[in-house]
Each structure stands twice: as C-alpha cells, then as structure tokens.
XYZ file of N, CA and C in Angstrom:
483
model
N -20.815 26.077 13.400
C -19.341 26.073 12.371
C -19.370 24.748 11.375
N -19.894 25.201 10.068
C -20.411 23.889 9.234
C -19.357 23.652 8.248
N -19.041 22.508 8.134
C -17.711 22.227 7.728
C -18.339 21.074 6.501
N -17.266 20.366 5.433
C -17.509 19.849 4.178
C -18.292 18.728 4.975
N -18.316 18.130 5.659
C -18.848 16.988 6.278
C -20.151 17.308 6.173
N -20.758 18.544 7.106
C -21.868 18.733 7.290
C -22.594 19.000 5.969
N -22.141 19.334 5.041
C -23.095 19.674 3.476
C -22.942 18.398 2.885
N -22.307 17.203 2.784
C -22.338 16.336 2.212
C -23.910 15.313 3.349
N -23.252 15.681 4.853
C -24.392 14.576 4.982
C -25.880 15.436 4.639
N -26.139 16.443 4.864
C -27.224 17.122 4.473
C -28.039 16.830 3.386
N -26.729 17.003 2.355
C -27.044 16.388 0.943
C -27.808 15.320 0.858
N -26.947 14.212 1.355
C -27.392 12.623 1.826
C -28.568 12.538 2.167
N -29.289 13.383 2.949
C -30.246 13.582 4.137
C -31.424 13.650 3.061
N -31.367 15.058 2.456
C -32.081 15.547 1.610
C -32.380 14.048 0.332
N -31.492 13.725 -0.476
C -31.402 12.308 -1.327
C -31.940 11.137 -0.968
N -31.857 10.768 -0.091
C -31.916 9.338 0.737
C -32.238 9.846 1.641
N -33.865 10.425 2.529
C -34.036 10.358 3.469
C -34.467 9.009 4.580
N -34.709 8.051 4.062
C -34.769 6.908 4.729
C -33.311 6.415 4.885
N -32.669 7.098 4.646
C -31.138 5.802 5.081
C -30.769 6.872 6.196
N -29.904 6.194 7.258
C -29.753 6.726 8.670
C -27.911 6.971 8.295
N -27.676 8.285 7.923
C -26.138 8.466 7.117
C -25.272 9.097 8.406
N -26.079 9.186 9.869
C -25.309 9.377 11.229
C -23.736 8.903 10.593
N -23.496 7.668 10.574
C -22.294 7.247 10.707
C -20.893 8.505 9.759
N -21.281 8.632 8.621
C -20.496 9.636 8.191
C -20.357 10.658 8.540
N -20.963 11.220 9.735
C -20.446 12.419 10.670
C -19.265 12.365 11.130
N -18.916 10.950 11.427
C -18.270 10.804 12.177
C -17.019 10.347 11.298
N -16.863 9.134 10.909
C -15.744 8.579 10.051
C -15.386 9.160 8.847
N -16.646 9.918 7.985
C -16.110 11.322 6.953
C -15.105 11.997 7.386
N -15.462 12.266 8.211
C -14.406 13.389 9.444
C -13.155 13.252 9.631
N -13.046 11.712 10.411
C -11.594 10.443 10.119
C -10.998 10.516 8.975
N -11.709 10.529 7.969
C -11.037 9.882 6.850
C -10.128 10.962 6.303
N -11.095 12.382 6.109
C -10.887 13.357 5.581
C -9.539 14.354 7.021
N -9.177 13.868 7.986
C -8.338 14.040 8.952
C -7.274 13.448 8.376
N -7.418 12.335 8.098
C -6.504 11.279 7.855
C -5.890 11.407 6.669
N -6.447 12.278 5.795
C -5.696 12.236 4.458
C -4.759 13.803 5.320
N -5.751 14.844 5.814
C -4.918 16.002 5.957
C -3.528 15.442 6.691
N -3.738 14.826 7.728
C -2.557 14.103 8.315
C -1.149 13.716 7.773
N -2.044 12.637 6.468
C -0.945 12.149 5.723
C 0.214 12.938 4.971
N -0.747 14.718 4.330
C -0.211 15.306 3.589
C 0.987 16.016 4.545
N 0.566 16.443 5.786
C 1.144 17.125 6.940
C 2.383 15.970 6.834
N 2.498 14.556 7.563
C 3.047 13.807 7.591
C 4.394 14.144 6.607
N 3.722 13.568 5.037
C 4.867 13.647 4.212
C 5.865 14.955 4.287
N 4.979 16.554 4.420
C 6.028 17.311 4.506
C 7.219 17.214 5.767
N 6.628 16.717 6.848
C 7.728 16.750 8.060
C 8.779 15.822 7.342
N 8.614 14.774 6.809
C 9.443 13.623 6.555
C 10.318 14.199 5.488
N 10.272 14.486 4.509
C 10.553 15.350 3.235
C 11.766 15.815 3.875
N 11.309 16.609 5.129
C 12.104 17.887 5.665
C 13.547 16.955 6.097
N 13.462 16.049 6.529
C 14.314 14.814 7.192
C 14.715 13.479 5.955
N 14.503 14.015 4.857
C 14.490 13.041 3.625
C 14.318 11.405 4.109
N 13.295 11.923 4.446
C 12.046 10.339 4.728
C 10.783 10.528 4.196
N 10.148 9.344 4.133
C 8.875 8.842 3.536
C 8.344 8.105 4.939
N 6.631 8.105 4.667
C 5.934 7.518 5.798
C 6.374 6.603 6.012
N 6.689 5.341 5.242
C 7.433 4.243 5.271
C 8.372 4.101 5.970
N 9.421 4.704 5.493
C 10.880 5.192 6.546
C 10.769 5.469 7.433
N 9.663 6.138 8.130
C 9.626 6.648 9.117
C 9.060 5.502 10.130
N 7.779 4.709 9.765
C 7.631 3.471 10.489
C 8.222 2.492 10.408
N 9.465 2.504 9.247
C 10.289 1.222 9.820
C 11.690 1.542 10.954
N 11.999 2.571 10.637
C 13.016 3.252 11.943
C 12.857 3.362 13.178
N 11.164 4.260 12.753
C 11.049 4.563 14.262
C 10.639 2.850 15.106
N 9.778 1.813 14.666
C 10.029 0.855 15.205
C 11.850 0.195 15.553
N 12.356 -0.005 14.790
C 13.519 -0.118 15.530
C 13.937 1.011 16.604
N 13.900 1.873 16.397
C 14.192 2.913 17.517
C 13.504 2.669 18.819
N 12.121 1.994 18.267
C 11.402 2.072 19.715
C 12.019 0.230 20.601
N 12.566 -0.424 19.772
C 12.951 -1.940 20.162
C 14.064 -1.544 21.457
N 13.775 -2.614 22.649
C 14.473 -2.720 23.135
C 16.026 -3.024 23.027
N 16.711 -2.636 24.033
C 18.111 -3.621 23.749
C 18.113 -4.635 23.494
N 18.991 -5.205 22.746
C 19.704 -4.789 21.748
C 19.559 -3.715 20.559
N 17.780 -3.376 20.127
C 17.612 -2.175 19.444
C 18.281 -2.848 17.957
N 17.227 -4.194 18.033
C 17.304 -4.838 16.753
C 16.275 -5.889 16.546
N 15.419 -5.783 15.672
C 14.293 -6.535 15.430
C 14.410 -7.720 13.436
N 13.783 -8.819 14.125
C 13.591 -9.302 12.789
C 12.514 -8.976 11.835
N 13.341 -9.615 10.516
C 12.128 -8.931 9.712
C 10.668 -9.425 9.848
N 10.747 -10.234 10.558
C 8.843 -10.503 10.664
C 8.807 -9.832 11.696
N 9.174 -9.261 12.986
C 8.693 -8.513 13.846
C 8.537 -6.705 13.110
N 9.132 -6.446 12.346
C 8.714 -5.343 11.745
C 7.773 -5.714 10.687
N 7.568 -6.633 9.863
C 6.162 -7.123 9.320
C 5.203 -6.725 10.411
N 4.906 -7.488 11.669
C 3.970 -7.038 12.306
C 3.866 -6.004 12.552
N 4.588 -5.427 12.743
C 4.537 -3.614 13.259
C 4.239 -2.807 12.472
N 4.500 -2.945 10.929
C 4.186 -2.275 9.864
C 2.802 -2.769 9.225
N 2.369 -3.658 9.269
C 1.297 -3.982 8.558
C 1.735 -4.624 6.919
N 3.328 -5.114 6.406
C 3.451 -4.837 4.973
C 3.385 -6.385 5.122
N 3.792 -6.815 3.494
C 4.110 -8.236 2.975
C 5.570 -7.943 3.332
N 6.194 -9.343 3.296
C 7.496 -9.693 3.653
C 8.296 -9.293 2.455
N 7.556 -8.794 0.994
C 8.127 -8.910 -0.679
C 8.608 -7.265 -0.220
N 7.607 -6.281 0.110
C 7.826 -5.607 0.467
C 8.159 -4.767 2.222
N 8.608 -5.362 2.385
C 9.445 -5.186 3.850
C 10.795 -5.027 2.994
N 11.303 -6.306 2.450
C 12.579 -7.080 1.901
C 13.082 -5.162 1.183
N 12.169 -5.354 0.482
C 12.114 -3.601 -0.289
C 12.540 -2.539 0.095
N 12.000 -2.497 1.518
C 12.014 -1.404 2.036
C 13.323 -1.410 2.953
N 13.733 -2.697 3.600
C 14.991 -2.608 4.112
C 16.229 -2.612 3.097
N 16.135 -3.348 2.102
C 17.292 -3.120 0.880
C 17.113 -1.540 0.660
N 16.314 -0.450 0.676
C 16.446 0.674 0.379
C 17.183 1.731 1.633
N 16.640 1.307 2.561
C 17.084 1.930 3.914
C 18.437 1.967 3.989
N 18.947 0.143 3.779
C 20.293 0.064 4.180
C 21.294 0.306 3.286
N 20.919 0.731 1.969
C 21.594 1.708 1.090
C 21.607 2.779 1.051
N 20.567 3.756 1.759
C 20.554 4.985 2.595
C 21.513 5.055 4.010
N 22.124 3.530 3.799
C 22.851 3.739 5.715
C 21.775 4.336 6.807
N 20.937 3.986 6.808
C 20.127 4.126 7.909
C 20.031 2.863 8.902
N 20.005 1.966 8.289
C 19.791 0.638 9.066
C 20.939 -0.608 8.377
N 21.089 -1.423 9.631
C 22.069 -2.670 8.832
C 21.407 -3.628 9.163
N 21.877 -4.962 8.549
C 21.456 -6.305 8.478
C 22.223 -7.474 9.012
N 22.227 -7.841 9.881
C 23.525 -8.826 10.408
C 23.063 -9.836 10.516
N 23.496 -11.482 10.506
C 22.904 -12.498 10.808
C 22.626 -12.349 12.576
N 21.800 -13.155 12.574
C 20.915 -13.512 13.757
C 22.124 -14.558 14.482
N 22.398 -13.980 15.653
C 23.382 -14.947 16.397
C 22.979 -16.093 17.029
N 21.832 -16.367 17.262
C 21.027 -17.235 17.822
C 20.494 -18.167 16.783
N 20.411 -17.527 15.120
C 19.835 -18.676 14.174
C 20.337 -18.382 12.826
N 21.383 -19.011 12.806
C 22.580 -18.615 11.348
C 21.742 -18.377 10.031
N 20.712 -18.888 10.020
C 19.171 -18.520 8.875
C 18.814 -17.285 8.507
N 18.769 -16.647 9.866
C 18.217 -15.451 9.831
C 18.927 -14.190 10.168
N 18.031 -12.713 9.868
C 18.935 -11.872 9.958
C 18.009 -10.966 10.858
N 18.837 -9.670 11.526
C 18.410 -8.996 12.586
C 19.114 -7.977 11.824
N 17.865 -6.844 12.484
C 17.805 -5.349 11.608
C 18.160 -4.700 12.652
N 19.020 -3.556 12.426
C 19.469 -2.406 13.240
C 19.454 -1.268 13.362
N 19.025 -0.568 13.954
C 18.629 0.879 13.622
C 20.889 1.590 12.944
N 21.174 2.698 12.207
C 22.491 2.766 12.519
C 22.160 3.970 13.580
N 23.352 4.588 13.811
C 23.523 6.333 14.216
C 22.965 7.110 12.984
N 23.216 6.901 12.324
C 22.314 7.913 11.202
C 21.075 7.911 11.389
N 20.630 6.609 11.021
C 18.949 6.217 11.077
C 18.751 6.806 12.598
N 19.262 6.705 13.108
C 18.830 7.002 14.542
C 18.744 8.867 14.908
N 19.677 9.239 14.198
C 19.376 10.629 14.142
C 18.242 11.188 13.237
N 18.348 10.428 12.313
C 17.566 11.069 11.546
C 15.668 10.961 12.447
N 15.109 9.606 12.688
C 14.347 9.180 13.279
C 13.933 10.138 14.659
N 15.400 10.280 15.246
C 15.001 11.063 16.602
C 14.322 12.737 15.979
N 14.654 13.061 14.970
C 14.591 14.582 14.378
C 13.186 14.542 14.223
N 13.007 13.947 12.964
C 12.004 13.450 12.258
C 11.030 13.960 13.389
N 10.853 12.412 14.507
C 10.132 12.828 15.316
C 9.822 14.138 16.489
N 10.732 14.920 16.873
C 10.756 15.457 17.344
C 9.686 17.526 16.248
N 9.928 17.165 15.121
C 9.252 17.598 14.262
C 7.801 17.450 13.890
N 7.972 16.109 13.963
C 6.606 15.132 13.935
C 5.594 15.952 14.899
N 5.798 15.736 16.263
C 5.159 15.619 17.368
C 4.884 17.448 17.113
N 5.336 18.283 17.105
C 5.624 19.924 17.176
C 4.283 20.089 16.184
N 4.494 19.629 14.821
C 3.128 19.730 13.977
C 1.790 18.889 14.166
N 1.969 17.997 14.792
C 0.860 17.209 15.375
C 0.234 18.346 16.279
N 1.337 18.531 17.232
C 0.454 19.178 18.635
C -0.116 20.446 18.036
N 0.221 21.166 16.850
C -0.583 22.643 16.473
C -2.133 21.780 15.723
N -2.024 20.543 15.434
C -3.049 20.133 14.730
C -4.165 20.212 15.371
N -3.473 19.947 16.725
C -4.846 19.409 17.955
C -4.775 20.698 19.314
N -4.083 21.654 18.811
C -4.347 22.758 19.610
C -5.620 23.157 20.117
N -6.592 23.194 19.310
C -7.713 23.940 19.791
C -8.133 22.564 20.519
N -7.771 21.339 21.122
C -8.337 20.469 21.900
C -7.497 21.208 23.585
N -8.034 20.747 24.859
C -7.734 20.946 25.738
C -7.051 19.573 25.918
N -6.444 19.223 27.320
C -5.630 17.653 27.389
C -7.024 16.776 27.658
N -7.792 17.474 28.684
C -9.336 16.488 29.191
C -9.650 16.111 27.706
N -9.881 17.373 26.349
C -10.891 16.580 25.511
C -9.690 15.658 24.638
N -8.397 15.557 24.223
C -7.765 15.201 23.496
C -7.586 13.145 24.700
N -7.735 13.503 25.281
C -7.893 12.571 26.550
C -9.674 11.316 25.954
N -10.327 12.601 25.846
C -11.726 11.689 25.446
C -11.640 11.167 23.747
N -10.904 12.149 23.292
C -10.774 11.745 21.796
C -9.949 10.362 21.555
N -8.647 10.288 22.323
C -8.406 9.236 22.263
C -9.213 8.313 22.398
N -9.217 7.970 23.652
C -10.040 6.927 24.569
C -11.019 6.714 23.286
N -11.841 7.380 23.003
C -13.318 7.086 21.811
C -12.613 6.413 20.821
N -11.663 7.257 20.141
C -10.962 6.835 18.765
C -10.259 5.195 18.990
N -9.839 5.039 20.265
C -8.985 3.487 20.370
C -10.130 2.443 20.638
N -10.995 2.940 21.065
C -12.485 1.935 21.043
C -13.037 1.662 19.243
N -12.821 2.395 18.968
C -13.517 2.141 17.535
C -12.210 1.767 16.748
N -11.376 1.898 17.120
C -10.180 1.045 16.553
C -9.969 -0.459 16.323
N -10.072 -0.811 17.648
C -9.675 -1.846 18.379
C -10.173 -3.128 17.971
N -11.330 -3.144 17.301
C -11.660 -4.358 16.606
C -10.966 -4.825 15.336
N -10.285 -3.967 15.209
C -9.494 -3.762 13.684
C -7.727 -4.288 13.720
N -7.785 -4.161 15.200
C -6.310 -4.143 15.585
C -6.150 -5.699 16.085
C-alpha cells in the first residue's frame, strides 16, 4: 500500500540520489498524522464548544489533584504558552464560566485557577468523544502494536520534553 509519503520520498531519491532522505519516511508521516489529528480534534472539540487550547487548559485543571486548582505558572508549564497568552486564555474561559480565579490562600499576591462544574462537565464529555474518535483512528493496530508505537514515539519525543 503506497501513500503520499512514499511518493514524495521516491521523488527526492530520484532528484537527489546522494542524499539519505529516509528520515522523511517516518517524520513526514508523523507530520501528516499530526495535521489529520488536529482536524479531527477541532471537529470533536467544536461539538463541545471548545478549541484545542481550551481543552488543554481545562484538562490540565481536571487532572489536578485535590483541591483541583493550579497556579497560572503551573498551567504555563503544562500547556507551553507564554504568560500573556495564558492570561488571555484564562480571561476567555472565565468569561465562559468554565474556570474561576481565586486568591491563593497561602500568597495574597497570587491566584489559583479552578475548573467550574460546567468546565468539568464540558471537558469530561469532550474527552469521551475524543477517545472514541482517536480509538477509531488507530483501530487498525492491535494492543501490542499500539504499545510498540507508543514506546517508539516516546523515545523520539523525549529529547524535546
């Protein structure tokens, strides 16, 4: 079964036979998969009136251990955005009633962000739909193949993390 990456690699090997383009065989597929996943996630999240970024923030808060709140700095570390971007995101989510900011009881200069019951219901429902959709995407792989792929991707991603 030939795919678009096979065709582009074949073209590069013909155009530049002296260049080892073998990394494209893996990473071009990862890149193409990422674009397909983004499209699918946008579709799933739109059904829940969410965006990828809002799901990321809400899911970080949802996974937080009791008392289920995080500082903006902790959210920055988990979502890899700037503080200005996080402020805008929190403003948006707070205006939508999905999070609330409260003063930090241990430091009056700081705030804690907490997911609201509405935010919790929204992210839980979106996650259920997301898992169902992504399970269908990798449905051609059995459990052992999924485990191998997960392990290999973890090794590739680890240096960036």
